[in-house]
Coordinates of C-alpha atoms (C1' of nucleotides) in Angstrom, one line a residue:
Chain A
M1 CA -57.0 4.3 -12.5
L2 CA -57.1 0.9 -14.0
T3 CA -59.7 -1.8 -13.3
K4 CA -58.7 -5.1 -11.9
E5 CA -58.8 -6.8 -15.3
Q6 CA -56.9 -4.0 -16.9
L7 CA -54.3 -4.1 -14.2
I8 CA -53.7 -7.9 -14.6
E9 CA -53.5 -7.6 -18.3
Y10 CA -51.2 -4.6 -18.0
S11 CA -49.0 -6.5 -15.6
E12 CA -48.6 -9.5 -17.8
D13 CA -47.8 -7.4 -20.7
A14 CA -45.3 -5.4 -18.7
R15 CA -43.6 -8.5 -17.3
K16 CA -42.9 -9.6 -20.9
T17 CA -41.9 -6.2 -22.1
Y18 CA -39.9 -4.6 -19.5
L19 CA -37.9 -7.0 -17.4
D20 CA -34.3 -6.0 -17.3
H21 CA -31.0 -6.7 -15.6
I22 CA -29.0 -4.2 -13.7
S23 CA -25.3 -4.4 -13.1
I24 CA -22.9 -2.1 -11.5
D25 CA -19.4 -1.3 -12.8
C26 CA -16.9 0.4 -10.6
V27 CA -14.0 2.5 -11.4
V28 CA -11.8 2.3 -8.3
F29 CA -9.1 4.9 -8.0
G30 CA -6.1 4.6 -5.7
F31 CA -3.0 6.6 -5.3
H32 CA 0.5 5.2 -4.7
E33 CA 4.0 6.4 -5.2
G34 CA 2.9 9.4 -7.1
Q35 CA 0.8 7.4 -9.5
M36 CA -2.9 7.3 -9.9
K37 CA -4.1 3.7 -10.1
V38 CA -7.2 1.8 -11.2
L39 CA -8.4 -1.5 -10.0
L40 CA -8.9 -4.0 -12.8
L41 CA -9.8 -7.6 -13.4
K42 CA -8.2 -9.9 -15.9
P43 CA -10.8 -12.6 -17.0
D44 CA -9.7 -16.1 -17.7
D45 CA -8.8 -16.8 -21.3
E46 CA -9.0 -13.2 -22.3
E47 CA -6.5 -10.5 -23.4
K48 CA -8.5 -7.6 -22.4
W49 CA -9.4 -6.5 -18.9
L50 CA -12.6 -5.6 -17.0
L51 CA -13.7 -3.2 -14.4
P52 CA -14.9 -4.8 -11.1
G53 CA -18.6 -5.2 -11.2
G54 CA -21.6 -7.3 -10.3
F55 CA -25.4 -7.4 -10.3
V56 CA -27.9 -5.5 -8.3
Q57 CA -30.2 -8.0 -6.5
K58 CA -33.9 -7.8 -6.3
L59 CA -35.0 -5.2 -3.7
E60 CA -31.4 -4.3 -3.0
P61 CA -30.8 -0.5 -2.9
I62 CA -28.2 0.2 -5.6
E63 CA -26.0 2.1 -3.2
M64 CA -25.8 -1.0 -1.0
A65 CA -25.1 -3.2 -4.1
A66 CA -22.2 -1.0 -5.1
N67 CA -20.8 -1.2 -1.6
R68 CA -21.3 -5.0 -1.5
I69 CA -19.6 -5.5 -4.8
L70 CA -16.6 -3.3 -3.8
K71 CA -16.2 -5.0 -0.5
E72 CA -15.9 -8.3 -2.4
R73 CA -13.1 -7.0 -4.6
T74 CA -11.2 -4.7 -2.2
G75 CA -12.1 -5.9 1.3
L76 CA -13.0 -2.3 2.1
D77 CA -16.1 -1.4 3.9
K78 CA -16.9 2.3 3.9
I79 CA -15.9 3.6 0.6
F80 CA -16.3 7.0 -1.0
L81 CA -18.6 6.1 -3.9
Q82 CA -20.1 8.3 -6.5
Q83 CA -22.7 7.3 -9.1
F84 CA -22.0 9.0 -12.3
H85 CA -23.9 7.5 -15.2
I86 CA -26.0 4.6 -16.4
F87 CA -24.9 2.8 -19.5
G88 CA -27.6 1.0 -21.5
D89 CA -26.7 -0.1 -25.0
P90 CA -28.6 -3.3 -25.7
D91 CA -25.5 -5.2 -26.9
R92 CA -23.2 -4.2 -24.1
A93 CA -23.1 -7.7 -22.7
K94 CA -21.9 -9.1 -26.0
F95 CA -18.7 -10.3 -24.5
H96 CA -20.2 -12.8 -22.1
H97 CA -22.8 -13.7 -24.7
D98 CA -20.2 -14.6 -27.3
L99 CA -18.1 -16.4 -24.8
Y100 CA -20.8 -18.9 -24.1
K101 CA -22.9 -18.9 -27.2
D102 CA -21.7 -22.3 -28.4
T103 CA -22.0 -23.8 -25.0
V104 CA -25.7 -23.3 -24.1
P105 CA -28.6 -21.9 -26.0
D106 CA -29.6 -18.3 -25.3
E107 CA -32.7 -19.2 -23.3
E108 CA -30.6 -20.9 -20.7
N109 CA -27.8 -18.3 -20.8
W110 CA -28.1 -15.5 -18.3
F111 CA -25.6 -13.5 -20.2
A112 CA -27.6 -13.5 -23.4
K113 CA -29.4 -10.4 -22.1
R114 CA -29.1 -6.7 -22.2
F115 CA -27.5 -5.4 -19.0
L116 CA -28.0 -1.9 -17.9
S117 CA -25.0 -0.9 -16.0
I118 CA -24.7 1.8 -13.4
G119 CA -21.3 3.4 -13.3
Y120 CA -19.8 4.2 -9.9
Y121 CA -16.4 5.6 -9.2
A122 CA -14.7 5.1 -5.9
L123 CA -11.8 6.8 -4.2
V124 CA -9.9 4.5 -1.8
D125 CA -6.9 4.2 0.3
F126 CA -4.4 2.2 -1.7
F127 CA -2.9 0.4 1.3
G128 CA -6.3 -0.6 2.6
V129 CA -7.2 -2.6 -0.4
V130 CA -6.6 -6.4 -0.7
P131 CA -7.5 -7.1 -4.4
Q132 CA -9.5 -10.3 -4.8
A133 CA -10.4 -11.9 -8.1
D134 CA -13.8 -13.3 -8.8
Q135 CA -14.9 -16.6 -10.2
F136 CA -14.4 -15.5 -13.8
S137 CA -11.0 -13.9 -13.4
E138 CA -7.5 -15.0 -12.9
L139 CA -6.3 -11.7 -11.6
C140 CA -7.4 -8.6 -9.8
T141 CA -4.8 -5.9 -9.5
W142 CA -3.9 -2.2 -9.7
R143 CA -3.0 -0.6 -13.0
D144 CA -1.4 2.8 -13.5
L145 CA -3.5 5.4 -15.1
D146 CA -1.0 6.0 -17.8
D147 CA -0.5 2.3 -18.5
M148 CA -4.0 1.1 -18.9
P149 CA -4.6 -2.2 -20.8
E150 CA -7.4 -2.5 -23.3
L151 CA -10.8 -3.1 -21.7
L152 CA -13.7 -5.3 -22.7
L153 CA -17.2 -4.3 -23.5
D154 CA -17.9 -0.7 -23.1
H155 CA -15.7 -0.5 -20.0
E156 CA -13.4 1.8 -21.9
L157 CA -16.2 4.3 -22.2
I158 CA -17.2 3.8 -18.5
F159 CA -13.6 4.4 -17.4
K160 CA -13.2 7.5 -19.5
T161 CA -16.5 8.9 -18.3
A162 CA -15.5 8.3 -14.7
L163 CA -12.2 10.1 -15.2
D164 CA -14.0 13.1 -16.9
T165 CA -16.4 13.3 -14.0
L166 CA -13.6 13.2 -11.5
R167 CA -11.8 16.0 -13.3
L168 CA -14.9 18.1 -13.4
Q169 CA -15.4 17.5 -9.7
L170 CA -12.0 19.0 -9.0
N171 CA -13.4 22.3 -10.0
Y172 CA -16.0 22.6 -7.3
Q173 CA -15.2 20.1 -4.6
P174 CA -12.1 19.1 -2.5
I175 CA -10.5 15.8 -3.2
G176 CA -7.9 13.8 -1.5
Y177 CA -9.3 12.7 1.8
N178 CA -10.1 9.3 0.5
L179 CA -7.0 8.9 -1.5
M180 CA -4.2 10.3 0.6
P181 CA -2.8 8.9 3.9
G182 CA -3.6 10.6 7.1
E183 CA -0.6 12.9 6.8
F184 CA 1.0 14.1 3.6
T185 CA 3.1 16.9 2.2
M186 CA 2.0 19.6 -0.1
P187 CA 4.1 18.2 -3.0
E188 CA 2.4 14.8 -2.5
L189 CA -1.0 16.3 -2.7
Q190 CA 0.0 18.3 -5.8
K191 CA 1.1 15.1 -7.4
L192 CA -2.4 13.7 -6.9
Y193 CA -3.9 16.6 -8.7
E194 CA -1.3 16.4 -11.4
T195 CA -2.0 12.7 -12.2
I196 CA -5.7 13.2 -12.2
L197 CA -5.5 16.2 -14.5
D198 CA -2.5 14.8 -16.4
K199 CA -0.7 18.1 -16.4
K200 CA 1.9 20.0 -14.4
L201 CA 0.8 22.6 -11.9
D202 CA 2.8 25.5 -10.5
R203 CA 4.1 24.6 -7.1
R204 CA 3.5 28.0 -5.4
N205 CA 0.1 28.7 -6.9
F206 CA -1.1 25.3 -6.1
Q207 CA -0.1 25.7 -2.5
R208 CA -1.9 29.1 -2.2
R209 CA -5.0 27.8 -3.8
I210 CA -5.3 24.7 -1.7
L211 CA -4.6 26.5 1.5
G212 CA -7.2 29.1 0.4
F213 CA -9.8 26.3 0.6
G214 CA -9.2 26.2 4.3
I215 CA -9.5 22.5 4.6
L216 CA -6.0 21.6 5.7
T217 CA -4.3 21.6 9.1
R218 CA -0.5 21.9 9.2
A219 CA 1.3 19.7 11.7
E220 CA 3.9 21.4 13.9
Q221 CA 6.7 19.2 12.9
P222 CA 7.9 18.8 9.4
R223 CA 8.7 15.3 8.0
K224 CA 12.4 14.6 8.9
G225 CA 14.7 12.0 7.5
G226 CA 14.3 12.4 3.8
A227 CA 16.9 14.1 1.6
H228 CA 16.6 17.8 0.9
K229 CA 14.6 20.3 2.9
A230 CA 12.1 18.8 5.3
P231 CA 8.6 19.4 4.1
Y232 CA 5.7 20.3 6.3
L233 CA 3.0 17.6 7.0
Y234 CA -0.6 18.4 6.4
S235 CA -3.9 16.6 7.2
F236 CA -7.4 17.3 6.2
D237 CA -9.7 19.1 8.7
L238 CA -12.5 16.6 8.3
E239 CA -15.3 19.0 9.4
K240 CA -14.3 21.7 7.0
Y241 CA -13.6 19.1 4.3
Q242 CA -17.1 17.7 4.6
N243 CA -18.5 21.1 4.6
A244 CA -16.7 22.0 1.4
L245 CA -17.9 18.7 -0.2
T246 CA -21.6 19.7 0.4
E247 CA -21.2 23.4 -0.2
G248 CA -18.9 23.3 -3.2
F249 CA -16.2 25.9 -3.8
K250 CA -16.8 28.7 -6.2
G251 CA -20.2 29.7 -7.5
G252 CA -19.7 30.9 -11.0
W253 CA -23.1 32.6 -10.9
Chain B
M1 CA -14.6 -19.5 -17.4
L2 CA -17.6 -21.5 -16.3
T3 CA -18.5 -25.0 -17.5
K4 CA -21.8 -25.6 -19.3
E5 CA -23.4 -27.0 -16.2
Q6 CA -22.1 -24.1 -14.1
L7 CA -23.4 -21.6 -16.5
I8 CA -26.9 -23.0 -16.6
E9 CA -27.1 -23.2 -12.8
Y10 CA -25.6 -19.7 -12.6
S11 CA -28.2 -18.4 -15.1
E12 CA -31.1 -19.9 -13.2
D13 CA -29.9 -18.4 -10.0
A14 CA -29.4 -15.1 -11.6
R15 CA -32.8 -15.1 -13.2
K16 CA -34.4 -15.4 -9.8
T17 CA -32.1 -13.0 -8.0
Y18 CA -31.5 -10.2 -10.3
L19 CA -34.4 -9.3 -12.5
D20 CA -35.5 -5.8 -12.3
H21 CA -37.6 -3.1 -13.7
I22 CA -36.4 0.2 -15.2
S23 CA -38.4 3.3 -15.5
I24 CA -37.5 6.7 -16.6
D25 CA -38.7 9.9 -15.0
C26 CA -38.3 13.2 -16.8
V27 CA -38.1 16.7 -15.5
V28 CA -39.1 18.8 -18.4
F29 CA -38.2 22.5 -18.2
G30 CA -39.8 25.2 -20.3
F31 CA -39.7 28.9 -20.2
H32 CA -42.6 31.3 -20.8
E33 CA -43.4 34.8 -19.8
G34 CA -40.4 35.2 -17.6
Q35 CA -41.2 32.0 -15.7
M36 CA -39.5 28.7 -15.6
K37 CA -42.0 25.9 -15.9
V38 CA -42.1 22.2 -15.3
L39 CA -44.3 19.7 -17.0
L40 CA -46.3 17.6 -14.5
L41 CA -49.1 15.0 -14.5
K42 CA -52.0 14.9 -12.2
P43 CA -53.0 11.3 -11.6
D44 CA -56.7 10.3 -11.2
D45 CA -58.0 10.3 -7.7
E46 CA -54.8 11.8 -6.3
E47 CA -53.9 15.1 -4.7
K48 CA -50.3 15.0 -5.5
W49 CA -48.6 15.2 -8.9
L50 CA -46.1 13.1 -10.8
L51 CA -43.3 13.7 -13.2
P52 CA -43.9 12.3 -16.7
G53 CA -42.3 8.9 -17.0
G54 CA -42.5 5.4 -18.4
F55 CA -40.8 2.1 -18.7
V56 CA -37.7 1.1 -20.6
Q57 CA -38.5 -1.8 -22.9
K58 CA -36.4 -4.9 -23.3
L59 CA -33.5 -4.2 -25.6
E60 CA -34.5 -0.6 -26.0
P61 CA -31.5 1.8 -25.5
I62 CA -32.4 4.0 -22.6
E63 CA -31.7 7.2 -24.5
M64 CA -34.3 6.1 -27.0
A65 CA -36.8 5.2 -24.3
A66 CA -36.5 8.7 -22.8
N67 CA -37.1 10.2 -26.2
R68 CA -40.1 7.9 -26.8
I69 CA -41.6 8.7 -23.4
L70 CA -41.2 12.5 -23.9
K71 CA -42.7 12.3 -27.4
E72 CA -45.8 10.8 -25.9
R73 CA -46.2 13.6 -23.4
T74 CA -45.1 16.6 -25.3
G75 CA -45.3 15.7 -29.0
L76 CA -41.7 16.9 -29.4
D77 CA -39.3 14.8 -31.3
K78 CA -35.7 15.9 -30.9
I79 CA -35.3 17.1 -27.4
F80 CA -32.3 18.2 -25.4
L81 CA -32.1 15.4 -22.8
Q82 CA -29.6 14.9 -20.0
Q83 CA -29.4 11.9 -17.9
F84 CA -28.5 13.0 -14.4
H85 CA -29.0 10.2 -11.8
I86 CA -30.5 6.8 -11.1
F87 CA -32.9 6.4 -8.2
G88 CA -33.2 3.0 -6.7
D89 CA -34.8 2.7 -3.3
P90 CA -36.7 -0.6 -3.1
D91 CA -39.9 1.0 -2.0
R92 CA -40.0 3.8 -4.4
A93 CA -43.0 2.4 -6.2
K94 CA -45.0 2.2 -3.1
F95 CA -47.6 4.6 -4.5
H96 CA -48.8 2.3 -7.3
H97 CA -48.4 -0.7 -5.1
D98 CA -50.7 0.8 -2.4
L99 CA -53.1 2.0 -4.9
Y100 CA -53.8 -1.5 -6.2
K101 CA -52.9 -3.7 -3.3
D102 CA -56.5 -4.6 -2.4
T103 CA -57.5 -5.2 -6.0
V104 CA -55.1 -7.9 -7.1
P105 CA -52.5 -10.0 -5.3
D106 CA -48.9 -8.9 -5.6
E107 CA -47.9 -11.7 -7.9
E108 CA -50.3 -10.5 -10.5
N109 CA -49.6 -6.8 -9.9
W110 CA -46.8 -5.3 -12.0
F111 CA -46.6 -2.4 -9.6
A112 CA -45.7 -4.6 -6.7
K113 CA -42.1 -4.4 -7.7
R114 CA -39.1 -2.3 -7.1
F115 CA -38.5 0.2 -9.9
L116 CA -35.2 1.6 -10.6
S117 CA -35.8 5.0 -12.2
I118 CA -33.4 6.8 -14.4
G119 CA -33.7 10.6 -14.0
Y120 CA -33.5 12.7 -17.2
Y121 CA -34.1 16.4 -17.5
A122 CA -35.2 18.0 -20.7
L123 CA -35.0 21.6 -21.9
V124 CA -37.7 22.3 -24.4
D125 CA -39.4 25.1 -26.4
F126 CA -42.5 26.0 -24.4
F127 CA -44.6 26.7 -27.5
G128 CA -43.6 23.5 -29.2
V129 CA -45.2 21.4 -26.5
V130 CA -48.7 20.0 -26.6
P131 CA -49.1 18.4 -23.2
Q132 CA -50.9 15.0 -23.3
A133 CA -52.1 13.1 -20.3
D134 CA -51.5 9.3 -20.1
Q135 CA -54.0 6.6 -19.2
F136 CA -53.5 7.0 -15.4
S137 CA -53.8 10.8 -15.4
E138 CA -56.5 13.4 -15.7
L139 CA -54.2 16.2 -16.5
C140 CA -50.8 17.0 -18.0
T141 CA -49.8 20.6 -17.7
W142 CA -47.1 23.2 -17.0
R143 CA -46.5 24.4 -13.5
D144 CA -44.4 27.4 -12.4
L145 CA -41.1 26.6 -10.8
D146 CA -42.1 28.8 -7.8
D147 CA -45.6 27.3 -7.6
M148 CA -44.9 23.6 -7.6
P149 CA -47.5 21.2 -6.1
E150 CA -46.5 18.3 -3.9
L151 CA -45.2 15.3 -5.8
L152 CA -45.8 11.6 -5.3
L153 CA -43.1 9.0 -4.6
D154 CA -39.6 10.3 -4.7
H155 CA -40.4 12.6 -7.5
E156 CA -39.8 15.5 -5.2
L157 CA -36.2 14.3 -4.8
I158 CA -35.8 13.7 -8.5
F159 CA -37.0 17.1 -9.3
K160 CA -34.7 18.8 -6.8
T161 CA -31.8 16.8 -8.1
A162 CA -32.5 17.8 -11.6
L163 CA -32.7 21.5 -10.6
D164 CA -29.4 21.2 -8.8
T165 CA -27.8 19.6 -11.7
L166 CA -29.1 22.3 -14.0
R167 CA -27.8 25.0 -11.8
L168 CA -24.4 23.3 -11.6
Q169 CA -24.4 23.1 -15.4
L170 CA -24.8 26.8 -15.7
N171 CA -21.2 27.2 -14.4
Y172 CA -19.5 25.4 -17.3
Q173 CA -21.9 25.2 -20.1
P174 CA -24.1 27.5 -22.1
I175 CA -27.8 27.2 -21.7
G176 CA -30.8 28.7 -23.4
Y177 CA -30.8 27.4 -27.0
N178 CA -33.4 24.8 -26.2
L179 CA -35.4 27.1 -24.0
M180 CA -35.5 30.4 -25.7
P181 CA -37.2 31.3 -29.0
G182 CA -35.1 31.9 -32.0
E183 CA -34.6 35.5 -31.3
F184 CA -34.7 37.1 -27.9
T185 CA -33.4 40.1 -26.0
M186 CA -30.7 40.2 -23.4
P187 CA -33.1 41.0 -20.6
E188 CA -35.2 38.0 -21.6
L189 CA -32.2 35.7 -21.4
Q190 CA -31.2 37.2 -18.1
K191 CA -34.6 36.4 -16.8
L192 CA -34.0 32.7 -17.7
Y193 CA -30.8 32.7 -15.7
E194 CA -32.5 34.4 -12.8
T195 CA -35.4 32.0 -12.6
I196 CA -33.1 29.0 -12.8
L197 CA -30.8 30.4 -10.1
D198 CA -33.6 32.0 -8.2
K199 CA -31.7 35.2 -7.7
K200 CA -31.2 38.7 -9.2
L201 CA -28.3 39.3 -11.4
D202 CA -26.7 42.6 -12.4
R203 CA -27.9 43.7 -15.8
R204 CA -24.6 45.1 -17.1
N205 CA -22.3 42.3 -15.7
F206 CA -24.6 39.7 -17.1
Q207 CA -24.5 41.2 -20.5
R208 CA -20.7 41.3 -20.5
R209 CA -20.3 37.8 -19.3
I210 CA -22.7 36.3 -21.7
L211 CA -21.3 38.2 -24.7
G212 CA -17.8 37.1 -23.5
F213 CA -18.9 33.5 -24.1
G214 CA -19.0 34.4 -27.8
I215 CA -22.0 32.3 -28.6
L216 CA -24.5 35.1 -29.5
T217 CA -25.2 36.9 -32.7
R218 CA -26.8 40.3 -32.5
A219 CA -29.4 41.2 -35.1
E220 CA -29.0 44.4 -37.0
Q221 CA -32.5 45.7 -36.1
P222 CA -33.7 46.1 -32.5
R223 CA -37.2 45.0 -31.6
K224 CA -39.6 47.8 -32.3
G225 CA -43.1 48.4 -31.1
G226 CA -42.8 47.9 -27.4
A227 CA -42.8 50.6 -24.9
H228 CA -39.5 52.1 -23.8
K229 CA -36.2 51.8 -25.5
A230 CA -36.1 49.2 -28.2
P231 CA -33.8 46.3 -27.1
Y232 CA -31.5 44.5 -29.5
L233 CA -32.4 41.0 -30.6
Y234 CA -29.9 38.2 -30.3
S235 CA -29.8 34.6 -31.5
F236 CA -27.5 31.7 -30.7
D237 CA -24.6 31.0 -33.0
L238 CA -25.4 27.3 -33.2
E239 CA -21.9 26.2 -34.1
K240 CA -20.2 28.1 -31.4
Y241 CA -22.9 27.1 -29.0
Q242 CA -22.4 23.4 -29.7
N243 CA -18.7 23.9 -29.3
A244 CA -19.1 25.5 -26.0
L245 CA -21.4 22.7 -24.9
T246 CA -18.7 20.1 -25.5
E247 CA -15.7 22.1 -24.5
G248 CA -17.1 23.7 -21.4
F249 CA -16.3 27.2 -20.3
K250 CA -13.8 27.9 -17.7
G251 CA -11.3 25.3 -16.5
G252 CA -10.8 25.9 -12.8
W253 CA -7.6 23.9 -13.0
Chain C
dA1 C1' -42.0 69.2 -22.4
dA2 C1' -41.2 66.7 -18.2
dC3 C1' -41.2 62.1 -16.5
dA4 C1' -41.0 57.1 -15.6
dA5 C1' -39.5 52.9 -17.3
dT6 C1' -36.5 50.3 -19.8
dG7 C1' -32.1 49.3 -22.3
dG8 C1' -27.1 50.3 -23.9
dT9 C1' -22.4 51.3 -22.6
dG10 C1' -18.4 52.7 -19.6
dT11 C1' -15.3 53.0 -15.6
dA12 C1' -13.2 52.4 -11.1
dT13 C1' -12.2 48.9 -7.7
dA14 C1' -11.7 44.4 -5.7
dA15 C1' -10.6 39.6 -6.2
dA16 C1' -8.6 35.8 -8.3
dG17 C1' -5.4 33.7 -11.4
dT18 C1' -0.6 33.5 -13.5
dA19 C1' 4.3 34.0 -13.8
dC20 C1' 8.4 34.3 -11.8
dA21 C1' 12.6 35.1 -8.0
dC22 C1' 14.9 34.2 -4.0
dA23 C1' 16.0 32.1 0.3
dA24 C1' 16.3 27.8 3.4
dT25 C1' 17.4 23.0 4.3
dT26 C1' 19.5 18.6 3.5
dG27 C1' 22.4 14.9 1.5
dT28 C1' 26.3 14.2 -1.6
dA29 C1' 30.4 14.9 -4.3
dA30 C1' 34.7 17.3 -4.6
Chain D
dT1 C1' 34.8 21.3 5.0
dT2 C1' 32.8 23.2 1.3
dA3 C1' 30.4 23.6 -3.0
dC4 C1' 26.5 21.9 -5.2
dA5 C1' 22.1 19.9 -6.7
dA6 C1' 17.7 18.9 -5.3
dT7 C1' 13.8 20.1 -2.9
dT8 C1' 10.7 23.1 -0.2
dG9 C1' 9.0 27.5 1.8
dT10 C1' 7.6 32.3 1.0
dG11 C1' 6.9 36.7 -1.5
dT12 C1' 5.8 40.0 -5.3
dA13 C1' 4.6 42.0 -9.7
dC14 C1' 1.4 41.5 -13.4
dT15 C1' -2.8 40.0 -15.8
dT16 C1' -7.3 38.6 -16.0
dT17 C1' -11.8 38.3 -14.2
dA18 C1' -15.5 39.7 -11.2
dT19 C1' -18.2 43.3 -8.9
dA20 C1' -20.3 47.7 -8.0
dC21 C1' -22.0 51.6 -9.7
dA22 C1' -23.0 56.0 -13.0
dC23 C1' -24.5 58.0 -17.1
dC24 C1' -26.8 58.4 -21.3
dA25 C1' -30.5 57.0 -25.0
dT26 C1' -35.1 55.7 -26.4
dT27 C1' -40.0 55.4 -26.1
dG28 C1' -44.7 56.1 -24.4
dT29 C1' -47.4 58.7 -21.0
dT30 C1' -48.9 62.7 -18.5

DNA sequence: AACAATGGTGTATAAAGTACACAATTGTAA
DNA sequence: TTACAATTGTGTACTTTATACACCATTGTT
């Protein structure tokens, strides 16, 4: 244990040495018309795009910060959020730094700092979102997964890491409750998996596997009205879904 | 884009609102005599124990910080490190805060802050480690996985999360290169898996599965001298091992 | 020389994953 | 009205992987 004097000295040292700045960047996934979408911001006077993000406030739990930030951009309140990595290269804020470096000296420029950024990914209901730009951006909108623009900073890396994590997650957790509408058909759910994985799946094997998870309830009436054979409607059995989320699927060992 | 005045005002606001403190906590796993071990610190004047940790310095990449911190505690240089979560409850530093709260006022006490902590786990060679206590601790030593003492702060949670992550990792990545000596027998490797998973595995099926990964090389001579039948010696084929690390094992989808 | 303890290898069975075929329904074009 | 394309539902054979269990080999001990 330190003495009083040691503690005060240590504290002064530490204050100079260790202060840092935490931001959160979110990869928000939505699903619409058979396409996986990501919510992006287009900053003023810039070609490239950004992930929605913000700063963690003093004493604010990071989970709460992530929810707050996403509420500002999407209007949504209770969002499926998953922390997946922290990114911490010292020069990752270079964009904002460069943008303002001729305007004000570094000492007065908040952006002339290193930002550690916590990466979250979110799975949301496409129709529930009302995209809202922030003060630095002219646009906040959905972009297709297979038509992504170039991203600023290390947001390319953050996005890729999020997608990899999501794909990995498919192997041991159910997915879809947060992305699909209340009722959906099996082919629609399959399309979700196919866009996430970026590959075709066999219709019949997909159906068997998904049903084998035991997390779906089939409605009595199929969906009428469309062309072709009327498909059955399914919904997630929330209790079993939640259980599968915590338990995980197959063991491996 | 902000004007000069807006930027300066924004920066001042931000400085007050967002400054934070980043620490790193490490769960260091070692393997010795058929037992999984974790490196722990016993602070002065405390019953409970701590994980080795430290602070990330300004402008220091976090990966580098983790390596630096572990070098101080273990003497090891190039360590297998895996970031797995960031822990950010506002009151998680309560221990140090309480410890010193009667000694100096909060403004002068570095510990009267919220610390965000990045959790890393490390897999190391047991014999390569020379445990070294820090200035706050009377002891730094290995503890058996099944004989863990109580831990301070949220280190219990950090440890559990690390173990869960490690167990999950077993399902899609090889493990052992960083934990086993250069040459080892199949039963020894099996014991590693068994202690991590905390369950018995079938000898014969384990062997087939591991060999099926194609990452082991069998030495020509078995290990002589011990009692009973002489077991074969294996070593990891580093190239194939690395490849399996990045590729992952089974797909699932 | 018999025995206990440990390690190496094989085989039968069950479960899971893959590939593919056929029937049913619905709107549309002939 | 009928043939057809498109889509969906269901089944079945085959392959691969996982699981359970049996037998033999080696080595030191009794």
